[in-house]
Amino acid sequence: MLLEVKNIRKQYQRQTLFCAVDNVSFSLQQRDYACIMGRSGSGKTTLLNIIAGISTPTQGRIIIDNTDIAPFDDEQASQFRNQTIGYVPQGSSLLTNLTAMENICLPYYLYSKNKQPDNIECCNKRAQQLMQMAEISHLSEIYPNQMSGGEMRRVAIVRALICSPKLLLADEPTNDLDDESSRQIMQLFSGLHSQGTTILLVTHDHEVANYASKHFKMEAGKLTDYS
Ligand SMILES: Nc1ncnc2c1ncn2[C@@H]1O[C@H](COP(=O)(O)OP(=O)(O)OP(=O)(O)O)[C@@H](O)[C@H]1O
């Protein structure tokens, strides 16, 4: 299994204790292409953030590539996650004072164990190849405030791929985009999937969901499998 989500619960203290993710379990095998649909507020982003390691669950375990990172210290955990998971968060997530190329290479610079010049060159080369695949090579030296929403999203996707993750998580990757930009992004995902990347995305859009072969539905924090 590439991803095992075991009995994940996330509670928030509001006026009363609120359960955003309620005892969720599921697994993905390598090369799965899965999507989670569900109404706004049903807990999808919270679940994705827990899988990505951005948020800690109140209860449960996440096992990625047969590794339980719970015993790891923070640095080991982020090192492992960075090499295994690529995350495209909701909305605009690029740093505005960095160019596309700098945004894309940032995860590599932050987490690469070995920052020898050869490896930096290797990172730049990979970034160029990925940008070519995503048809954004022309944006290399451009800052986010000079890009369209679809271009920013494609830069964020390429950034998520820079460390060659086995698992790509994407939260509403086509939200707010026109049909053509959405299609470009979904074609990019299909290409990545055919090259062996496991994909888990969250979407409201049934057309986007049709690209996936495994479908989950989230309702009031509970996840059900409906395919
Ligand atoms: N830090 C927090 N403190 C309290 N409640 C929170 C917090 N973060 C999220 N929630 C609540 O948890 C629930 C799930 O939120 P989440 O963002 O996961 O939903 P979602 O399904 O991704 O929604 P959307 O489709 O609108 O992005 C919501 O009711 C939200 O208000």
CSV table of C-alpha atoms and ligand atoms in Angstrom, one decimal:
chain,number,residue,atom,x,y,z
A,1,MET,CA,0.0,0.0,0.0
A,2,LEU,CA,1.2,3.5,-0.7
A,3,LEU,CA,-1.2,5.2,1.6
A,4,GLU,CA,-3.0,3.8,4.7
A,5,VAL,CA,-5.3,6.2,6.6
A,6,LYS,CA,-6.3,4.5,9.8
A,7,ASN,CA,-9.1,5.7,12.0
A,8,ILE,CA,-8.3,9.3,11.6
A,9,ARG,CA,-10.3,11.7,13.7
A,10,LYS,CA,-9.9,15.5,14.0
A,11,GLN,CA,-11.7,17.4,16.6
A,12,TYR,CA,-11.7,21.2,17.1
A,13,GLN,CA,-12.7,23.0,20.2
A,14,ARG,CA,-15.4,25.4,19.3
A,15,GLN,CA,-18.2,26.3,21.8
A,16,THR,CA,-18.6,22.5,22.0
A,17,LEU,CA,-16.1,19.9,20.7
A,18,PHE,CA,-16.6,19.6,16.9
A,19,CYS,CA,-15.5,16.6,14.9
A,20,ALA,CA,-14.3,17.7,11.4
A,21,VAL,CA,-13.0,14.3,10.4
A,22,ASP,CA,-14.8,11.4,12.0
A,23,ASN,CA,-13.0,8.0,12.2
A,24,VAL,CA,-11.9,7.9,8.5
A,25,SER,CA,-10.0,4.9,7.1
A,26,PHE,CA,-9.1,4.1,3.5
A,27,SER,CA,-6.0,3.1,1.6
A,28,LEU,CA,-4.5,3.7,-1.8
A,29,GLN,CA,-2.3,1.4,-3.8
A,30,GLN,CA,0.6,2.6,-5.9
A,31,ARG,CA,-0.8,4.1,-9.2
A,32,ASP,CA,-4.3,4.7,-7.8
A,33,TYR,CA,-6.1,7.8,-9.0
A,34,ALA,CA,-8.6,8.7,-6.4
A,35,CYS,CA,-10.8,11.7,-5.7
A,36,ILE,CA,-12.8,12.9,-2.7
A,37,MET,CA,-16.0,14.8,-3.3
A,38,GLY,CA,-18.3,16.3,-0.7
A,39,ARG,CA,-20.1,19.5,0.3
A,40,SER,CA,-18.3,22.5,1.6
A,41,GLY,CA,-17.3,22.1,5.2
A,42,SER,CA,-17.6,18.3,5.1
A,43,GLY,CA,-13.9,17.9,6.2
A,44,LYS,CA,-12.1,17.3,2.9
A,45,THR,CA,-9.3,19.9,3.3
A,46,THR,CA,-8.8,18.9,6.9
A,47,LEU,CA,-8.3,15.3,5.9
A,48,LEU,CA,-5.9,16.2,3.1
A,49,ASN,CA,-3.9,18.4,5.5
A,50,ILE,CA,-3.6,15.5,7.9
A,51,ILE,CA,-2.3,13.2,5.1
A,52,ALA,CA,0.1,15.9,4.0
A,53,GLY,CA,1.3,16.3,7.6
A,54,ILE,CA,0.3,19.9,7.8
A,55,SER,CA,-2.2,19.2,10.6
A,56,THR,CA,-2.0,16.6,13.4
A,57,PRO,CA,-4.9,14.2,13.9
A,58,THR,CA,-6.6,14.0,17.3
A,59,GLN,CA,-6.6,10.2,16.8
A,60,GLY,CA,-5.4,7.7,14.2
A,61,ARG,CA,-2.4,6.9,12.0
A,62,ILE,CA,-1.2,7.7,8.5
A,63,ILE,CA,1.2,5.2,7.0
A,64,ILE,CA,2.9,6.3,3.7
A,65,ASP,CA,4.9,3.9,1.7
A,66,ASN,CA,4.8,1.4,4.6
A,67,THR,CA,6.3,4.0,6.9
A,68,ASP,CA,4.6,5.3,10.0
A,69,ILE,CA,6.2,8.7,10.6
A,70,ALA,CA,4.7,9.1,14.1
A,71,PRO,CA,8.0,8.2,15.9
A,72,PHE,CA,10.0,10.6,13.7
A,73,ASP,CA,11.1,14.0,15.0
A,74,ASP,CA,9.9,17.1,13.1
A,75,GLU,CA,12.9,17.3,10.8
A,76,GLN,CA,12.8,13.6,9.9
A,77,ALA,CA,9.1,13.8,9.3
A,78,SER,CA,9.3,16.8,7.0
A,79,GLN,CA,12.2,15.3,5.2
A,80,PHE,CA,10.3,12.0,4.6
A,81,ARG,CA,7.1,13.8,3.6
A,82,ASN,CA,8.9,16.1,1.2
A,83,GLN,CA,10.4,13.2,-0.6
A,84,THR,CA,7.3,11.2,-0.7
A,85,ILE,CA,4.3,13.6,-1.0
A,86,GLY,CA,3.7,16.5,-3.3
A,87,TYR,CA,0.9,18.8,-2.1
A,88,VAL,CA,-1.0,21.4,-4.2
A,89,PRO,CA,-3.0,23.4,-1.6
A,90,GLN,CA,-6.3,25.2,-2.3
A,91,GLY,CA,-6.1,28.6,-3.8
A,92,SER,CA,-2.9,30.6,-4.5
A,93,SER,CA,0.0,29.2,-2.6
A,94,LEU,CA,3.0,30.7,-4.4
A,95,LEU,CA,5.4,33.1,-2.6
A,96,THR,CA,4.8,36.4,-4.3
A,97,ASN,CA,8.4,37.7,-4.0
A,98,LEU,CA,9.9,34.7,-5.8
A,99,THR,CA,9.8,33.9,-9.6
A,100,ALA,CA,8.1,30.7,-10.9
A,101,MET,CA,11.5,29.0,-11.1
A,102,GLU,CA,12.4,30.0,-7.5
A,103,ASN,CA,9.0,28.9,-6.2
A,104,ILE,CA,9.4,25.5,-7.9
A,105,CYS,CA,12.9,24.9,-6.6
A,106,LEU,CA,12.1,26.0,-3.0
A,107,PRO,CA,11.1,22.6,-1.6
A,108,TYR,CA,14.2,21.1,-3.0
A,109,TYR,CA,16.5,23.8,-1.5
A,110,LEU,CA,14.7,23.6,1.9
A,111,TYR,CA,14.7,19.9,2.3
A,112,SER,CA,17.4,18.4,0.1
A,113,LYS,CA,19.9,16.5,2.2
A,114,ASN,CA,22.7,17.2,-0.2
A,115,LYS,CA,22.9,20.7,-1.5
A,116,GLN,CA,26.0,20.2,-3.6
A,117,PRO,CA,26.2,22.4,-6.8
A,118,ASP,CA,25.7,19.3,-9.0
A,119,ASN,CA,22.4,18.6,-7.2
A,120,ILE,CA,21.2,22.2,-7.6
A,121,GLU,CA,22.0,21.9,-11.3
A,122,CYS,CA,20.0,18.7,-11.3
A,123,CYS,CA,17.1,20.4,-9.6
A,124,ASN,CA,17.1,23.3,-12.1
A,125,LYS,CA,17.2,20.7,-15.0
A,126,ARG,CA,14.2,18.8,-13.5
A,127,ALA,CA,12.3,22.1,-13.0
A,128,GLN,CA,12.9,23.0,-16.6
A,129,GLN,CA,11.6,19.5,-17.8
A,130,LEU,CA,8.5,19.7,-15.5
A,131,MET,CA,7.8,23.3,-16.7
A,132,GLN,CA,8.0,22.1,-20.3
A,133,MET,CA,5.6,19.3,-19.5
A,134,ALA,CA,3.2,21.7,-17.8
A,135,GLU,CA,3.7,24.2,-20.7
A,136,ILE,CA,4.9,27.0,-18.5
A,137,SER,CA,8.5,27.3,-19.5
A,138,HIS,CA,7.9,30.9,-20.6
A,139,LEU,CA,7.0,31.8,-17.0
A,140,SER,CA,10.3,30.8,-15.5
A,141,GLU,CA,11.4,34.3,-14.5
A,142,ILE,CA,7.9,35.7,-14.0
A,143,TYR,CA,6.5,36.6,-10.6
A,144,PRO,CA,3.1,35.3,-9.4
A,145,ASN,CA,1.4,38.7,-9.7
A,146,GLN,CA,2.0,38.6,-13.4
A,147,MET,CA,0.4,35.2,-13.9
A,148,SER,CA,-3.2,34.1,-14.5
A,149,GLY,CA,-4.9,31.8,-12.0
A,150,GLY,CA,-4.4,28.8,-14.2
A,151,GLU,CA,-0.7,29.6,-14.7
A,152,MET,CA,-0.2,29.9,-10.9
A,153,ARG,CA,-1.9,26.6,-10.3
A,154,ARG,CA,0.4,24.9,-12.9
A,155,VAL,CA,3.4,26.4,-11.2
A,156,ALA,CA,2.1,25.1,-7.8
A,157,ILE,CA,1.7,21.6,-9.4
A,158,VAL,CA,5.2,21.7,-10.8
A,159,ARG,CA,6.5,22.8,-7.4
A,160,ALA,CA,4.7,19.8,-5.8
A,161,LEU,CA,6.5,17.5,-8.2
A,162,ILE,CA,10.0,18.8,-7.9
A,163,CYS,CA,11.1,16.2,-5.3
A,164,SER,CA,9.6,13.4,-7.5
A,165,PRO,CA,6.9,12.4,-5.0
A,166,LYS,CA,5.2,9.0,-5.1
A,167,LEU,CA,1.9,10.6,-3.9
A,168,LEU,CA,0.4,13.8,-5.3
A,169,LEU,CA,-2.3,15.5,-3.2
A,170,ALA,CA,-4.3,18.3,-4.8
A,171,ASP,CA,-7.1,20.3,-3.1
A,172,GLU,CA,-9.5,21.7,-5.7
A,173,PRO,CA,-6.9,22.0,-8.4
A,174,THR,CA,-9.3,23.4,-10.9
A,175,ASN,CA,-11.3,25.7,-8.7
A,176,ASP,CA,-11.9,29.2,-10.2
A,177,LEU,CA,-10.4,28.2,-13.5
A,178,ASP,CA,-12.0,28.3,-17.0
A,179,ASP,CA,-12.7,25.1,-18.9
A,180,GLU,CA,-9.5,25.2,-21.0
A,181,SER,CA,-7.2,25.8,-18.0
A,182,SER,CA,-9.0,23.0,-16.1
A,183,ARG,CA,-8.5,20.7,-19.0
A,184,GLN,CA,-4.8,21.5,-19.2
A,185,ILE,CA,-4.4,20.7,-15.5
A,186,MET,CA,-6.4,17.5,-15.7
A,187,GLN,CA,-4.3,16.4,-18.7
A,188,LEU,CA,-1.2,17.1,-16.7
A,189,PHE,CA,-2.5,14.9,-13.9
A,190,SER,CA,-3.4,12.1,-16.4
A,191,GLY,CA,0.2,12.3,-17.8
A,192,LEU,CA,1.7,12.1,-14.3
A,193,HIS,CA,-0.6,9.2,-13.4
A,194,SER,CA,0.4,7.3,-16.5
A,195,GLN,CA,4.0,7.8,-15.5
A,196,GLY,CA,3.3,6.1,-12.2
A,197,THR,CA,2.3,8.8,-9.8
A,198,THR,CA,-0.4,8.0,-7.3
A,199,ILE,CA,-3.0,10.9,-7.2
A,200,LEU,CA,-5.5,11.9,-4.5
A,201,LEU,CA,-7.5,15.0,-5.3
A,202,VAL,CA,-10.4,16.8,-3.7
A,203,THR,CA,-13.0,18.4,-6.1
A,204,HIS,CA,-16.5,19.6,-6.3
A,205,ASP,CA,-16.5,19.2,-10.1
A,206,HIS,CA,-18.0,15.9,-11.5
A,207,GLU,CA,-16.1,16.3,-14.7
A,208,VAL,CA,-12.8,16.5,-12.8
A,209,ALA,CA,-13.9,13.5,-10.7
A,210,ASN,CA,-14.4,11.5,-13.9
A,211,TYR,CA,-10.6,11.4,-14.4
A,212,ALA,CA,-10.2,9.4,-11.2
A,213,SER,CA,-10.9,5.6,-11.0
A,214,LYS,CA,-11.6,5.5,-7.3
A,215,HIS,CA,-14.2,7.8,-5.8
A,216,PHE,CA,-14.9,8.7,-2.2
A,217,LYS,CA,-17.6,10.9,-0.7
A,218,MET,CA,-17.2,12.9,2.5
A,219,GLU,CA,-20.3,13.8,4.5
A,220,ALA,CA,-20.1,15.5,7.9
A,221,GLY,CA,-16.5,14.2,8.5
A,222,LYS,CA,-17.3,10.6,7.4
A,223,LEU,CA,-15.8,9.1,4.3
A,224,THR,CA,-17.7,6.5,2.1
A,225,ASP,CA,-16.4,4.7,-0.9
A,226,TYR,CA,-18.8,4.9,-3.8
A,227,SER,CA,-17.0,3.3,-6.7
B,1,LIG,N1,-9.0,25.5,12.8
B,1,LIG,C1,-10.3,25.2,12.8
B,1,LIG,N2,-11.0,25.4,14.0
B,1,LIG,C2,-12.3,25.1,14.1
B,1,LIG,N3,-13.0,24.5,13.0
B,1,LIG,C3,-12.4,24.3,11.9
B,1,LIG,C4,-11.0,24.7,11.7
B,1,LIG,N4,-10.6,24.3,10.5
B,1,LIG,C5,-11.7,23.8,9.9
B,1,LIG,N5,-12.7,23.8,10.7
B,1,LIG,C6,-14.1,23.3,10.4
B,1,LIG,O1,-14.0,22.0,10.0
B,1,LIG,C7,-15.0,21.7,9.0
B,1,LIG,C8,-14.3,21.1,7.8
B,1,LIG,O2,-13.6,22.1,7.2
B,1,LIG,P1,-12.8,21.8,5.8
B,1,LIG,O3,-12.0,23.0,5.4
B,1,LIG,O4,-12.0,20.5,6.0
B,1,LIG,O5,-14.0,21.5,4.8
B,1,LIG,P2,-14.0,21.2,3.3
B,1,LIG,O6,-14.9,20.0,3.0
B,1,LIG,O7,-12.6,21.2,2.8
B,1,LIG,O8,-14.7,22.5,2.8
B,1,LIG,P3,-14.5,23.4,1.4
B,1,LIG,O9,-15.0,22.4,0.3
B,1,LIG,O10,-15.4,24.6,1.5
B,1,LIG,O11,-13.0,23.7,1.2
B,1,LIG,C9,-15.7,23.0,8.7
B,1,LIG,O12,-16.9,23.1,9.4
B,1,LIG,C10,-14.8,24.1,9.3
B,1,LIG,O13,-15.5,25.2,9.7
